[in-house]
PDB file of C-alpha atoms in Angstrom:
ATOM      1  CA  UNK A  70    -143.299 -76.365-156.084  1.00 46.00           C
ATOM      2  CA  UNK A  71    -139.937 -76.335-157.883  1.00 51.00           C
ATOM      3  CA  UNK A  72    -139.720 -74.462-161.213  1.00 57.00           C
ATOM      4  CA  UNK A  73    -138.755 -76.053-164.481  1.00 62.00           C
ATOM      5  CA  UNK A  74    -135.429 -75.142-165.933  1.00 70.00           C
ATOM      6  CA  UNK A  75    -135.570 -72.633-168.863  1.00 80.00           C
ATOM      7  CA  UNK A  76    -134.382 -74.012-172.166  1.00 89.00           C
ATOM      8  CA  UNK A  77    -132.061 -72.134-174.475  1.00 91.00           C
ATOM      9  CA  UNK A  78    -134.133 -71.022-177.547  1.00 94.00           C
ATOM     10  CA  UNK A  79    -131.421 -72.246-179.825  1.00 91.00           C
ATOM     11  CA  UNK A  80    -131.712 -75.734-178.364  1.00 95.00           C
ATOM     12  CA  UNK A  81    -135.457 -75.507-178.948  1.00 95.00           C
ATOM     13  CA  UNK A  82    -134.815 -74.539-182.598  1.00 95.00           C
ATOM     14  CA  UNK A  83    -132.386 -77.551-183.048  1.00 95.00           C
ATOM     15  CA  UNK A  84    -134.865 -79.964-181.495  1.00 97.00           C
ATOM     16  CA  UNK A  85    -137.679 -78.650-183.575  1.00 97.00           C
ATOM     17  CA  UNK A  86    -135.959 -80.215-186.617  1.00 97.00           C
ATOM     18  CA  UNK A  87    -135.475 -83.569-184.938  1.00 98.00           C
ATOM     19  CA  UNK A  88    -138.188 -86.205-185.313  1.00 97.00           C
ATOM     20  CA  UNK A  89    -139.985 -86.273-181.973  1.00 97.00           C
ATOM     21  CA  UNK A  90    -140.298 -88.881-179.308  1.00 98.00           C
ATOM     22  CA  UNK A  91    -144.064 -89.434-178.540  1.00 97.00           C
ATOM     23  CA  UNK A  92    -144.469 -87.086-175.547  1.00 96.00           C
ATOM     24  CA  UNK A  93    -147.020 -84.788-173.854  1.00 95.00           C
ATOM     25  CA  UNK A  94    -146.171 -81.817-171.812  1.00 91.00           C
ATOM     26  CA  UNK A  95    -147.594 -82.388-168.322  1.00 95.00           C
ATOM     27  CA  UNK A  96    -146.028 -79.282-166.750  1.00 94.00           C
ATOM     28  CA  UNK A  97    -144.474 -81.250-163.942  1.00 97.00           C
ATOM     29  CA  UNK A  98    -141.138 -80.235-162.426  1.00 96.00           C
ATOM     30  CA  UNK A  99    -138.421 -82.834-161.962  1.00 96.00           C
ATOM     31  CA  UNK A 100    -139.169 -83.091-158.208  1.00 97.00           C
ATOM     32  CA  UNK A 101    -142.855 -83.659-158.928  1.00 98.00           C
ATOM     33  CA  UNK A 102    -141.946 -86.342-161.460  1.00 98.00           C
ATOM     34  CA  UNK A 103    -139.745 -88.099-158.951  1.00 98.00           C
ATOM     35  CA  UNK A 104    -142.413 -88.061-156.191  1.00 98.00           C
ATOM     36  CA  UNK A 105    -145.133 -89.390-158.541  1.00 98.00           C
ATOM     37  CA  UNK A 106    -142.921 -92.189-159.990  1.00 98.00           C
ATOM     38  CA  UNK A 107    -141.765 -93.196-156.548  1.00 98.00           C
ATOM     39  CA  UNK A 108    -145.403 -93.453-155.344  1.00 98.00           C
ATOM     40  CA  UNK A 109    -146.461 -95.435-158.385  1.00 98.00           C
ATOM     41  CA  UNK A 110    -143.463 -97.722-158.328  1.00 98.00           C
ATOM     42  CA  UNK A 111    -144.092 -98.489-154.685  1.00 98.00           C
ATOM     43  CA  UNK A 112    -147.607 -99.699-155.806  1.00 98.00           C
ATOM     44  CA  UNK A 113    -146.054-101.913-158.462  1.00 98.00           C
ATOM     45  CA  UNK A 114    -143.666-103.476-155.934  1.00 98.00           C
ATOM     46  CA  UNK A 115    -146.568-104.043-153.382  1.00 98.00           C
ATOM     47  CA  UNK A 116    -148.612-105.666-156.152  1.00 98.00           C
ATOM     48  CA  UNK A 117    -145.779-108.044-156.935  1.00 98.00           C
ATOM     49  CA  UNK A 118    -145.885-109.096-153.345  1.00 98.00           C
ATOM     50  CA  UNK A 119    -142.534-107.513-152.194  1.00 98.00           C
ATOM     51  CA  UNK A 120    -142.034-106.515-148.564  1.00 98.00           C
ATOM     52  CA  UNK A 121    -141.170-102.759-148.545  1.00 98.00           C
ATOM     53  CA  UNK A 122    -140.453-102.733-144.891  1.00 97.00           C
ATOM     54  CA  UNK A 123    -137.281-104.755-145.670  1.00 98.00           C
ATOM     55  CA  UNK A 124    -134.213-102.451-145.422  1.00 97.00           C
ATOM     56  CA  UNK A 125    -133.018-103.633-148.810  1.00 98.00           C
ATOM     57  CA  UNK A 126    -136.305-102.670-150.572  1.00 98.00           C
ATOM     58  CA  UNK A 127    -137.705 -99.744-148.569  1.00 98.00           C
ATOM     59  CA  UNK A 128    -135.805 -97.036-150.513  1.00 98.00           C
ATOM     60  CA  UNK A 129    -136.163 -98.786-153.970  1.00 98.00           C
ATOM     61  CA  UNK A 130    -139.137 -96.740-155.158  1.00 98.00           C
ATOM     62  CA  UNK A 131    -137.267 -93.460-154.681  1.00 98.00           C
ATOM     63  CA  UNK A 132    -134.009 -94.901-156.151  1.00 98.00           C
ATOM     64  CA  UNK A 133    -135.945 -95.934-159.292  1.00 98.00           C
ATOM     65  CA  UNK A 134    -137.757 -92.601-159.607  1.00 98.00           C
ATOM     66  CA  UNK A 135    -134.514 -90.618-159.279  1.00 98.00           C
ATOM     67  CA  UNK A 136    -132.811 -92.866-161.760  1.00 98.00           C
ATOM     68  CA  UNK A 137    -135.559 -92.514-164.249  1.00 98.00           C
ATOM     69  CA  UNK A 138    -135.784 -88.669-164.105  1.00 98.00           C
ATOM     70  CA  UNK A 139    -132.149 -87.760-163.570  1.00 98.00           C
ATOM     71  CA  UNK A 140    -130.310 -90.417-165.449  1.00 98.00           C
ATOM     72  CA  UNK A 141    -132.010 -93.099-167.614  1.00 98.00           C
ATOM     73  CA  UNK A 142    -134.616 -90.803-169.157  1.00 98.00           C
ATOM     74  CA  UNK A 143    -132.810 -87.476-168.763  1.00 98.00           C
ATOM     75  CA  UNK A 144    -132.951 -86.962-172.599  1.00 98.00           C
ATOM     76  CA  UNK A 145    -136.703 -86.247-172.201  1.00 98.00           C
ATOM     77  CA  UNK A 146    -135.871 -82.935-170.720  1.00 97.00           C
ATOM     78  CA  UNK A 147    -134.655 -80.426-173.318  1.00 96.00           C
ATOM     79  CA  UNK A 148    -132.699 -78.555-170.615  1.00 96.00           C
ATOM     80  CA  UNK A 149    -130.244 -81.475-170.513  1.00 97.00           C
ATOM     81  CA  UNK A 150    -129.283 -81.068-174.122  1.00 97.00           C
ATOM     82  CA  UNK A 151    -125.498 -80.765-174.313  1.00 96.00           C
ATOM     83  CA  UNK A 152    -123.829 -77.538-174.863  1.00 93.00           C
ATOM     84  CA  UNK A 153    -122.731 -77.580-178.589  1.00 89.00           C
ATOM     85  CA  UNK A 154    -120.506 -74.772-179.892  1.00 83.00           C
ATOM     86  CA  UNK A 155    -119.626 -75.261-183.446  1.00 87.00           C
ATOM     87  CA  UNK A 156    -116.605 -73.415-184.838  1.00 91.00           C
ATOM     88  CA  UNK A 157    -115.595 -72.134-188.329  1.00 94.00           C
ATOM     89  CA  UNK A 158    -113.927 -74.748-190.516  1.00 95.00           C
ATOM     90  CA  UNK A 159    -110.755 -72.628-190.846  1.00 94.00           C
ATOM     91  CA  UNK A 160    -108.707 -75.602-192.145  1.00 94.00           C
ATOM     92  CA  UNK A 161    -111.202 -76.100-194.958  1.00 95.00           C
ATOM     93  CA  UNK A 162    -111.213 -79.807-193.995  1.00 95.00           C
ATOM     94  CA  UNK A 163    -113.570 -81.696-196.309  1.00 95.00           C
ATOM     95  CA  UNK A 164    -112.865 -85.391-195.677  1.00 96.00           C
ATOM     96  CA  UNK A 165    -114.912 -87.701-193.412  1.00 97.00           C
ATOM     97  CA  UNK A 166    -114.717 -87.257-189.649  1.00 97.00           C
ATOM     98  CA  UNK A 167    -115.688 -90.464-187.848  1.00 97.00           C
ATOM     99  CA  UNK A 168    -116.268 -91.374-184.218  1.00 97.00           C
ATOM    100  CA  UNK A 169    -116.561 -95.069-183.914  1.00 96.00           C
ATOM    101  CA  UNK A 170    -117.642 -97.451-181.128  1.00 96.00           C
ATOM    102  CA  UNK A 171    -119.654 -94.886-179.206  1.00 98.00           C
ATOM    103  CA  UNK A 172    -121.341 -96.561-176.182  1.00 97.00           C
ATOM    104  CA  UNK A 173    -125.158 -96.546-176.476  1.00 97.00           C
ATOM    105  CA  UNK A 174    -127.386 -97.385-173.455  1.00 98.00           C
ATOM    106  CA  UNK A 175    -131.022 -96.869-174.004  1.00 98.00           C
ATOM    107  CA  UNK A 176    -134.374 -98.381-172.953  1.00 98.00           C
ATOM    108  CA  UNK A 177    -136.853-100.136-175.140  1.00 97.00           C
ATOM    109  CA  UNK A 178    -140.124 -98.231-175.066  1.00 98.00           C
ATOM    110  CA  UNK A 179    -142.126-101.385-175.573  1.00 97.00           C
ATOM    111  CA  UNK A 180    -140.962-103.273-172.472  1.00 97.00           C
ATOM    112  CA  UNK A 181    -138.715-100.771-170.577  1.00 97.00           C
ATOM    113  CA  UNK A 182    -135.711-102.956-170.573  1.00 97.00           C
ATOM    114  CA  UNK A 183    -132.172-102.166-171.684  1.00 98.00           C
ATOM    115  CA  UNK A 184    -130.850-101.525-175.260  1.00 98.00           C
ATOM    116  CA  UNK A 185    -127.088-101.909-175.104  1.00 98.00           C
ATOM    117  CA  UNK A 186    -124.967-101.107-178.272  1.00 97.00           C
ATOM    118  CA  UNK A 187    -122.466 -98.960-180.045  1.00 97.00           C
ATOM    119  CA  UNK A 188    -122.708 -96.309-182.712  1.00 98.00           C
ATOM    120  CA  UNK A 189    -120.507 -95.111-185.543  1.00 98.00           C
ATOM    121  CA  UNK A 190    -121.134 -91.569-186.590  1.00 98.00           C
ATOM    122  CA  UNK A 191    -119.572 -89.626-189.449  1.00 98.00           C
ATOM    123  CA  UNK A 192    -119.898 -86.301-191.157  1.00 98.00           C
ATOM    124  CA  UNK A 193    -118.067 -84.385-193.908  1.00 98.00           C
ATOM    125  CA  UNK A 194    -117.545 -80.738-192.757  1.00 96.00           C
ATOM    126  CA  UNK A 195    -118.588 -77.741-194.757  1.00 95.00           C
ATOM    127  CA  UNK A 196    -118.428 -74.389-192.990  1.00 93.00           C
ATOM    128  CA  UNK A 197    -118.640 -75.694-189.376  1.00 93.00           C
ATOM    129  CA  UNK A 198    -117.022 -78.340-187.176  1.00 95.00           C
ATOM    130  CA  UNK A 199    -117.656 -79.358-183.600  1.00 94.00           C
ATOM    131  CA  UNK A 200    -115.499 -81.053-181.019  1.00 93.00           C
ATOM    132  CA  UNK A 201    -115.441 -84.781-181.275  1.00 92.00           C
ATOM    133  CA  UNK A 202    -116.807 -85.412-177.714  1.00 95.00           C
ATOM    134  CA  UNK A 203    -119.977 -83.486-178.730  1.00 96.00           C
ATOM    135  CA  UNK A 204    -120.887 -86.237-181.215  1.00 97.00           C
ATOM    136  CA  UNK A 205    -120.806 -88.658-178.247  1.00 97.00           C
ATOM    137  CA  UNK A 206    -122.939 -86.283-176.132  1.00 97.00           C
ATOM    138  CA  UNK A 207    -125.540 -85.979-178.912  1.00 98.00           C
ATOM    139  CA  UNK A 208    -125.823 -89.754-179.142  1.00 98.00           C
ATOM    140  CA  UNK A 209    -126.033 -90.037-175.255  1.00 98.00           C
ATOM    141  CA  UNK A 210    -128.843 -87.324-175.052  1.00 98.00           C
ATOM    142  CA  UNK A 211    -131.189 -89.020-177.468  1.00 98.00           C
ATOM    143  CA  UNK A 212    -130.438 -92.518-176.092  1.00 98.00           C
ATOM    144  CA  UNK A 213    -131.563 -91.391-172.618  1.00 98.00           C
ATOM    145  CA  UNK A 214    -135.229 -91.710-173.647  1.00 98.00           C
ATOM    146  CA  UNK A 215    -137.663 -94.633-174.026  1.00 98.00           C
ATOM    147  CA  UNK A 216    -136.667 -95.586-177.629  1.00 98.00           C
ATOM    148  CA  UNK A 217    -136.953 -97.759-180.701  1.00 98.00           C
ATOM    149  CA  UNK A 218    -133.576 -98.039-182.389  1.00 98.00           C
ATOM    150  CA  UNK A 219    -134.869 -96.790-185.734  1.00 98.00           C
ATOM    151  CA  UNK A 220    -136.020 -93.501-184.202  1.00 98.00           C
ATOM    152  CA  UNK A 221    -132.838 -93.128-182.198  1.00 98.00           C
ATOM    153  CA  UNK A 222    -130.689 -93.525-185.261  1.00 98.00           C
ATOM    154  CA  UNK A 223    -132.693 -90.842-187.175  1.00 98.00           C
ATOM    155  CA  UNK A 224    -132.796 -88.444-184.211  1.00 98.00           C
ATOM    156  CA  UNK A 225    -128.978 -88.470-184.033  1.00 98.00           C
ATOM    157  CA  UNK A 226    -128.651 -87.790-187.753  1.00 98.00           C
ATOM    158  CA  UNK A 227    -131.317 -85.035-187.648  1.00 98.00           C
ATOM    159  CA  UNK A 228    -129.580 -83.311-184.915  1.00 97.00           C
ATOM    160  CA  UNK A 229    -126.140 -83.382-186.520  1.00 97.00           C
ATOM    161  CA  UNK A 230    -127.553 -82.057-189.815  1.00 97.00           C
ATOM    162  CA  UNK A 231    -128.946 -79.149-187.933  1.00 95.00           C
ATOM    163  CA  UNK A 232    -125.921 -78.462-185.776  1.00 95.00           C
ATOM    164  CA  UNK A 233    -123.364 -78.719-188.625  1.00 95.00           C
ATOM    165  CA  UNK A 234    -125.509 -77.328-191.324  1.00 93.00           C
ATOM    166  CA  UNK A 235    -124.764 -80.287-193.709  1.00 95.00           C
ATOM    167  CA  UNK A 236    -126.551 -83.186-195.169  1.00 97.00           C
ATOM    168  CA  UNK A 237    -123.396 -85.226-195.347  1.00 98.00           C
ATOM    169  CA  UNK A 238    -123.967 -87.326-192.278  1.00 98.00           C
ATOM    170  CA  UNK A 239    -123.840 -91.093-191.685  1.00 98.00           C
ATOM    171  CA  UNK A 240    -125.136 -92.920-188.542  1.00 98.00           C
ATOM    172  CA  UNK A 241    -124.994 -96.677-187.795  1.00 98.00           C
ATOM    173  CA  UNK A 242    -126.170 -98.371-184.629  1.00 98.00           C
ATOM    174  CA  UNK A 243    -125.676-102.042-183.601  1.00 97.00           C
ATOM    175  CA  UNK A 244    -127.316-103.014-180.424  1.00 98.00           C
ATOM    176  CA  UNK A 245    -128.530-105.869-178.257  1.00 98.00           C
ATOM    177  CA  UNK A 246    -132.055-105.607-177.037  1.00 97.00           C
ATOM    178  CA  UNK A 247    -132.801-107.132-173.718  1.00 97.00           C
ATOM    179  CA  UNK A 248    -136.497-107.444-174.498  1.00 96.00           C
ATOM    180  CA  UNK A 249    -135.196-110.125-176.931  1.00 96.00           C
ATOM    181  CA  UNK A 250    -132.654-111.553-174.505  1.00 96.00           C
ATOM    182  CA  UNK A 251    -134.771-111.681-171.275  1.00 94.00           C
ATOM    183  CA  UNK A 252    -138.207-112.455-172.639  1.00 94.00           C
ATOM    184  CA  UNK A 253    -140.046-113.726-175.704  1.00 94.00           C
ATOM    185  CA  UNK A 254    -137.637-115.572-177.902  1.00 95.00           C
ATOM    186  CA  UNK A 255    -134.846-115.348-175.271  1.00 95.00           C
ATOM    187  CA  UNK A 256    -132.074-114.933-177.890  1.00 96.00           C
ATOM    188  CA  UNK A 257    -128.831-113.890-176.145  1.00 95.00           C
ATOM    189  CA  UNK A 258    -126.617-113.453-179.151  1.00 95.00           C
ATOM    190  CA  UNK A 259    -128.486-111.494-181.940  1.00 95.00           C
ATOM    191  CA  UNK A 260    -127.968-107.819-182.714  1.00 96.00           C
ATOM    192  CA  UNK A 261    -130.032-105.244-184.398  1.00 97.00           C
ATOM    193  CA  UNK A 262    -128.254-102.958-186.892  1.00 97.00           C
ATOM    194  CA  UNK A 263    -129.718 -99.753-188.195  1.00 98.00           C
ATOM    195  CA  UNK A 264    -128.278 -96.870-190.313  1.00 98.00           C
ATOM    196  CA  UNK A 265    -129.180 -93.513-191.633  1.00 98.00           C
ATOM    197  CA  UNK A 266    -127.070 -92.264-194.591  1.00 98.00           C
ATOM    198  CA  UNK A 267    -127.556 -88.868-195.965  1.00 98.00           C
ATOM    199  CA  UNK A 268    -125.973 -86.603-198.605  1.00 98.00           C
ATOM    200  CA  UNK A 269    -122.656 -87.986-199.879  1.00 98.00           C
ATOM    201  CA  UNK A 270    -122.934 -91.075-197.567  1.00 98.00           C
ATOM    202  CA  UNK A 271    -126.083 -92.115-199.579  1.00 97.00           C
ATOM    203  CA  UNK A 272    -125.211 -90.730-203.028  1.00 98.00           C
ATOM    204  CA  UNK A 273    -121.494 -91.309-203.403  1.00 97.00           C
ATOM    205  CA  UNK A 274    -120.629 -94.997-203.627  1.00 97.00           C
ATOM    206  CA  UNK A 275    -116.948 -94.459-202.455  1.00 96.00           C
ATOM    207  CA  UNK A 276    -118.012 -92.396-199.412  1.00 97.00           C
ATOM    208  CA  UNK A 277    -120.696 -94.959-198.622  1.00 97.00           C
ATOM    209  CA  UNK A 278    -118.257 -97.845-198.961  1.00 97.00           C
ATOM    210  CA  UNK A 279    -115.553 -96.077-196.805  1.00 96.00           C
ATOM    211  CA  UNK A 280    -118.157 -95.448-194.018  1.00 97.00           C
ATOM    212  CA  UNK A 281    -119.560 -98.993-194.063  1.00 96.00           C
ATOM    213  CA  UNK A 282    -115.986-100.395-193.900  1.00 95.00           C
ATOM    214  CA  UNK A 283    -115.446 -98.358-190.687  1.00 94.00           C
ATOM    215  CA  UNK A 284    -118.689 -99.691-189.410  1.00 94.00           C
ATOM    216  CA  UNK A 285    -117.812-103.296-189.962  1.00 90.00           C
ATOM    217  CA  UNK A 286    -114.252-103.046-188.648  1.00 79.00           C
ATOM    218  CA  UNK A 287    -114.400-103.932-184.995  1.00 63.00           C
TER     219      UNK A 287
END
């Protein structure tokens, strides 16, 4: 039996302040999860009437299992949380820092199909700043879970508030949900837009307006 990777206590502290994804701790290692998913996905394929002796299909259960555990749902494992080193704001920079058009790929937890979108994320530094790529990595980590867009938006904001020790955070997501495109209403053009505005982004009309103008500018 392979052992689970130890998680940095600082990461656990940060995540304890982020609203949770509905989960239970089953104690399984990554290898055990992959084997169980492969077994069960094989049963799904057989139930659908697929021929798993075909060379195109025979490895699909294991491919899906590895994809789920190692890639698509890697954000369920706290040990995959990105390394985030904040540094002192020596410049005293106190204007908006914005990363726009961050690619978001997630999975709808209701039907397990793709959510494809982009995020605009801003903060106003106080005593700490982080590298710009870390903002993308935070968004990626929380998107790699079964999600609803509203929770994903708030998880990103929760995390940034903790890492940066500031309430001045704004997050906006615009995404296409393939549970809407591929099934049900089958609408291929609509998008869902969510936002979480905190601190100055909620309370200061000029800051809010500047952020929303960046969101709307494609």
